[in-house]
């Protein structure tokens, strides 16, 4: 069944939204308390990571730990990911997206990441050759996402079993300690891959340009 087109123009900016520069970044969606974000930014000082978390309690825990550790290449954002991505990110800006152990939405399959119209918009923000890492402890979730990549999104991917000693997130540690099978799909955007949002500029970018034009006209 075809996925309807995402209505990006209807997305309002998050509260207290702050624009970012159009420079290469990595983005973690649903960063939780920030365990992976802090690890990644510490291990990859040459990469800038923006870690987005919607839940206030988890965001504050991540922010607190970030203040302690002090990685200058990590930016934490308290926002719902969908409107933040629409307003903040530029086309082909992102080197890597991380979506680690998202809510499996057992009662609402349409809200799973690869079933959402928004996934097309997310792909438009990814660089050619860039990747999306999607991890889950639910085999059916991974199997469905894999099928969507084949049938709908037509994207190459690698499926990997996550090592038993991996400890990227608090959820990952818990699931692996229980002996659960944790897997990930590493999805790549090939050269020449196109979406309907490749020319869609951030709404904040449009408004800035409009203000600049008005200033020049005076």
CSV table of C-alpha atoms in Angstrom, one decimal:
chain,number,residue,atom,x,y,z
A,1,UNK,CA,0.0,0.0,0.0
A,2,UNK,CA,1.5,3.4,-1.0
A,3,UNK,CA,2.4,5.8,1.8
A,4,UNK,CA,0.7,9.2,1.5
A,5,UNK,CA,2.9,12.3,1.1
A,6,UNK,CA,4.1,14.0,4.3
A,7,UNK,CA,2.7,17.5,4.8
A,8,UNK,CA,5.8,19.3,5.8
A,9,UNK,CA,4.4,22.8,5.3
A,10,UNK,CA,1.8,22.2,8.1
A,11,UNK,CA,4.5,21.6,10.8
A,12,UNK,CA,4.7,24.4,13.3
A,13,UNK,CA,8.2,25.1,14.8
A,14,UNK,CA,8.8,23.6,18.3
A,15,UNK,CA,8.5,25.9,21.3
A,16,UNK,CA,11.8,27.9,21.9
A,17,UNK,CA,13.0,26.7,18.5
A,18,UNK,CA,16.6,27.7,17.6
A,19,UNK,CA,17.9,27.5,14.1
A,20,UNK,CA,21.2,25.7,13.2
A,21,UNK,CA,23.8,26.4,10.6
A,22,UNK,CA,23.8,24.5,7.3
A,23,UNK,CA,26.9,22.4,8.1
A,24,UNK,CA,27.3,18.6,8.2
A,25,UNK,CA,25.8,17.0,11.3
A,26,UNK,CA,24.8,13.7,12.8
A,27,UNK,CA,21.4,13.4,14.5
A,28,UNK,CA,20.1,11.1,17.1
A,29,UNK,CA,16.3,10.9,17.4
A,30,UNK,CA,14.8,9.9,20.7
A,31,UNK,CA,18.2,10.2,22.5
A,32,UNK,CA,16.7,9.4,26.0
A,33,UNK,CA,19.1,10.1,28.8
A,34,UNK,CA,21.9,10.6,26.3
A,35,UNK,CA,24.1,7.5,26.9
A,36,UNK,CA,24.7,6.9,23.2
A,37,UNK,CA,25.0,10.6,22.4
A,38,UNK,CA,27.6,11.1,25.0
A,39,UNK,CA,29.5,8.0,23.9
A,40,UNK,CA,29.4,8.9,20.2
A,41,UNK,CA,30.4,12.5,20.6
A,42,UNK,CA,33.3,11.5,22.9
A,43,UNK,CA,34.5,8.8,20.4
A,44,UNK,CA,34.0,11.0,17.3
A,45,UNK,CA,35.3,14.5,18.2
A,46,UNK,CA,35.4,15.4,14.5
A,47,UNK,CA,31.6,14.9,14.1
A,48,UNK,CA,28.9,17.2,15.5
A,49,UNK,CA,26.0,15.3,16.9
A,50,UNK,CA,22.6,16.8,17.7
A,51,UNK,CA,20.6,14.7,20.2
A,52,UNK,CA,16.9,15.3,20.2
A,53,UNK,CA,14.6,14.1,23.0
A,54,UNK,CA,11.0,14.9,23.6
A,55,UNK,CA,10.5,13.7,27.2
A,56,UNK,CA,11.5,16.5,29.6
A,57,UNK,CA,12.7,14.2,32.4
A,58,UNK,CA,15.0,12.3,30.0
A,59,UNK,CA,16.2,15.4,28.3
A,60,UNK,CA,17.2,17.0,31.6
A,61,UNK,CA,19.1,13.9,32.6
A,62,UNK,CA,21.0,14.0,29.3
A,63,UNK,CA,21.6,17.8,29.6
A,64,UNK,CA,22.9,17.3,33.2
A,65,UNK,CA,25.4,14.6,32.1
A,66,UNK,CA,26.5,16.6,29.1
A,67,UNK,CA,27.3,19.6,31.4
A,68,UNK,CA,29.5,17.2,33.5
A,69,UNK,CA,31.3,15.6,30.5
A,70,UNK,CA,31.4,18.8,28.4
A,71,UNK,CA,31.7,17.5,24.8
A,72,UNK,CA,31.8,20.6,22.6
A,73,UNK,CA,30.6,18.7,19.6
A,74,UNK,CA,27.3,17.6,21.2
A,75,UNK,CA,24.2,19.7,21.1
A,76,UNK,CA,21.1,18.6,23.1
A,77,UNK,CA,17.6,19.6,22.0
A,78,UNK,CA,14.4,19.3,23.9
A,79,UNK,CA,11.7,18.9,21.2
A,80,UNK,CA,9.5,16.6,19.3
A,81,UNK,CA,11.6,15.2,16.5
A,82,UNK,CA,9.2,15.7,13.5
A,83,UNK,CA,8.7,19.5,13.7
A,84,UNK,CA,12.3,20.0,14.7
A,85,UNK,CA,13.7,18.1,11.7
A,86,UNK,CA,11.4,20.0,9.4
A,87,UNK,CA,12.4,23.4,10.7
A,88,UNK,CA,16.0,22.8,11.6
A,89,UNK,CA,17.6,20.6,9.0
A,90,UNK,CA,18.6,21.4,5.4
A,91,UNK,CA,18.4,19.1,2.4
A,92,UNK,CA,21.3,16.6,2.3
A,93,UNK,CA,22.8,18.0,5.5
A,94,UNK,CA,22.9,14.9,7.8
A,95,UNK,CA,25.8,12.4,7.7
A,96,UNK,CA,24.1,9.8,10.1
A,97,UNK,CA,20.8,9.4,11.8
A,98,UNK,CA,20.5,7.2,14.8
A,99,UNK,CA,17.1,5.8,15.9
A,100,UNK,CA,17.9,3.4,18.7
A,101,UNK,CA,15.1,1.3,20.3
A,102,UNK,CA,12.2,3.5,19.3
A,103,UNK,CA,8.7,2.9,20.7
A,104,UNK,CA,7.5,-0.1,18.7
A,105,UNK,CA,3.9,1.3,18.6
A,106,UNK,CA,2.2,-2.1,19.1
A,107,UNK,CA,-1.3,-0.7,18.7
A,108,UNK,CA,-0.5,1.9,16.0
A,109,UNK,CA,1.7,0.4,13.3
A,110,UNK,CA,1.3,3.5,11.1
A,111,UNK,CA,3.4,5.4,13.7
A,112,UNK,CA,6.5,3.1,13.2
A,113,UNK,CA,9.3,5.0,11.5
A,114,UNK,CA,9.4,3.3,8.2
A,115,UNK,CA,5.6,3.2,7.9
A,116,UNK,CA,5.3,7.0,8.3
A,117,UNK,CA,5.1,9.5,5.5
A,118,UNK,CA,7.7,11.5,7.5
A,119,UNK,CA,10.4,8.9,6.6
A,120,UNK,CA,10.5,10.3,3.1
A,121,UNK,CA,11.3,13.8,4.5
A,122,UNK,CA,13.9,12.3,6.8
A,123,UNK,CA,15.6,10.8,3.7
A,124,UNK,CA,15.7,14.1,2.0
A,125,UNK,CA,17.8,15.5,4.9
A,126,UNK,CA,20.4,12.7,4.6
A,127,UNK,CA,23.5,13.1,2.5
A,128,UNK,CA,24.2,10.7,-0.4
A,129,UNK,CA,26.2,7.9,1.1
A,130,UNK,CA,24.8,8.8,4.6
A,131,UNK,CA,23.2,6.3,6.9
A,132,UNK,CA,20.3,5.7,9.2
A,133,UNK,CA,20.9,3.2,12.0
A,134,UNK,CA,17.6,1.7,13.3
A,135,UNK,CA,17.9,-0.7,16.3
A,136,UNK,CA,15.3,-2.8,18.1
A,137,UNK,CA,14.9,-5.8,20.4
A,138,UNK,CA,11.7,-6.8,18.6
A,139,UNK,CA,12.3,-9.2,15.7
A,140,UNK,CA,8.9,-8.4,14.1
A,141,UNK,CA,9.7,-4.6,14.1
A,142,UNK,CA,13.0,-5.2,12.3
A,143,UNK,CA,11.4,-7.7,9.9
A,144,UNK,CA,8.7,-5.2,9.0
A,145,UNK,CA,11.2,-2.3,8.5
A,146,UNK,CA,13.3,-4.5,6.3
A,147,UNK,CA,10.3,-5.3,4.1
A,148,UNK,CA,9.4,-1.6,3.9
A,149,UNK,CA,13.0,-0.9,2.7
A,150,UNK,CA,12.6,-3.4,0.0
A,151,UNK,CA,9.0,-2.7,-1.1
A,152,UNK,CA,8.5,1.0,-0.5
A,153,UNK,CA,11.7,2.9,0.0
A,154,UNK,CA,13.9,0.9,-2.3
A,155,UNK,CA,17.0,1.4,-0.2
A,156,UNK,CA,20.1,-0.8,0.4
A,157,UNK,CA,20.7,-1.9,4.0
A,158,UNK,CA,22.7,-4.3,6.1
A,159,UNK,CA,21.0,-6.2,9.0
A,160,UNK,CA,23.2,-6.9,11.9
A,161,UNK,CA,22.9,-8.7,15.2
A,162,UNK,CA,24.1,-6.4,18.0
A,163,UNK,CA,26.9,-7.9,20.1
A,164,UNK,CA,26.0,-9.1,23.6
A,165,UNK,CA,28.5,-6.7,25.2
A,166,UNK,CA,27.2,-3.6,23.4
A,167,UNK,CA,26.1,-0.9,25.8
A,168,UNK,CA,25.1,2.1,23.7
A,169,UNK,CA,21.8,2.9,25.5
A,170,UNK,CA,20.2,2.0,28.8
A,171,UNK,CA,17.5,0.0,26.9
A,172,UNK,CA,20.2,-1.9,25.0
A,173,UNK,CA,22.0,-2.9,28.2
A,174,UNK,CA,18.7,-4.1,29.7
A,175,UNK,CA,17.6,-6.1,26.7
A,176,UNK,CA,20.9,-7.8,26.2
A,177,UNK,CA,21.2,-8.6,29.9
A,178,UNK,CA,17.8,-10.4,29.6
A,179,UNK,CA,19.3,-12.4,26.7
A,180,UNK,CA,17.0,-10.8,24.1
A,181,UNK,CA,18.0,-10.6,20.4
A,182,UNK,CA,18.9,-7.0,19.5
A,183,UNK,CA,19.3,-6.2,15.9
A,184,UNK,CA,19.9,-3.1,13.8
A,185,UNK,CA,19.4,-2.1,10.2
A,186,UNK,CA,22.1,0.2,8.7
A,187,UNK,CA,20.3,1.9,5.8
A,188,UNK,CA,22.3,3.8,3.2
A,189,UNK,CA,21.2,6.5,0.9
A,190,UNK,CA,22.7,5.8,-2.6
A,191,UNK,CA,23.9,8.4,-5.1
A,192,UNK,CA,21.0,9.7,-7.2
A,193,UNK,CA,18.3,8.8,-4.7
A,194,UNK,CA,15.5,11.4,-4.9
A,195,UNK,CA,12.5,12.3,-2.7
A,196,UNK,CA,9.7,14.9,-3.1
A,197,UNK,CA,11.4,17.1,-0.5
A,198,UNK,CA,14.9,17.4,-2.0
A,199,UNK,CA,14.3,21.2,-2.6
A,200,UNK,CA,12.3,21.8,0.5
A,201,UNK,CA,14.2,24.4,2.6
A,202,UNK,CA,13.6,24.8,6.3
A,203,UNK,CA,10.8,27.2,7.1
A,204,UNK,CA,13.0,29.2,9.3
A,205,UNK,CA,15.4,29.5,6.4
A,206,UNK,CA,12.6,30.9,4.2
A,207,UNK,CA,11.6,33.5,6.8
A,208,UNK,CA,15.2,34.6,7.2
A,209,UNK,CA,15.5,35.0,3.4
A,210,UNK,CA,12.3,37.0,3.3
A,211,UNK,CA,13.6,39.3,6.1
A,212,UNK,CA,16.9,39.8,4.3
A,213,UNK,CA,15.0,40.6,1.0
A,214,UNK,CA,12.9,43.2,2.8
A,215,UNK,CA,15.9,44.8,4.4
A,216,UNK,CA,17.7,45.0,1.0
A,217,UNK,CA,14.6,46.6,-0.5
A,218,UNK,CA,14.6,49.5,2.0
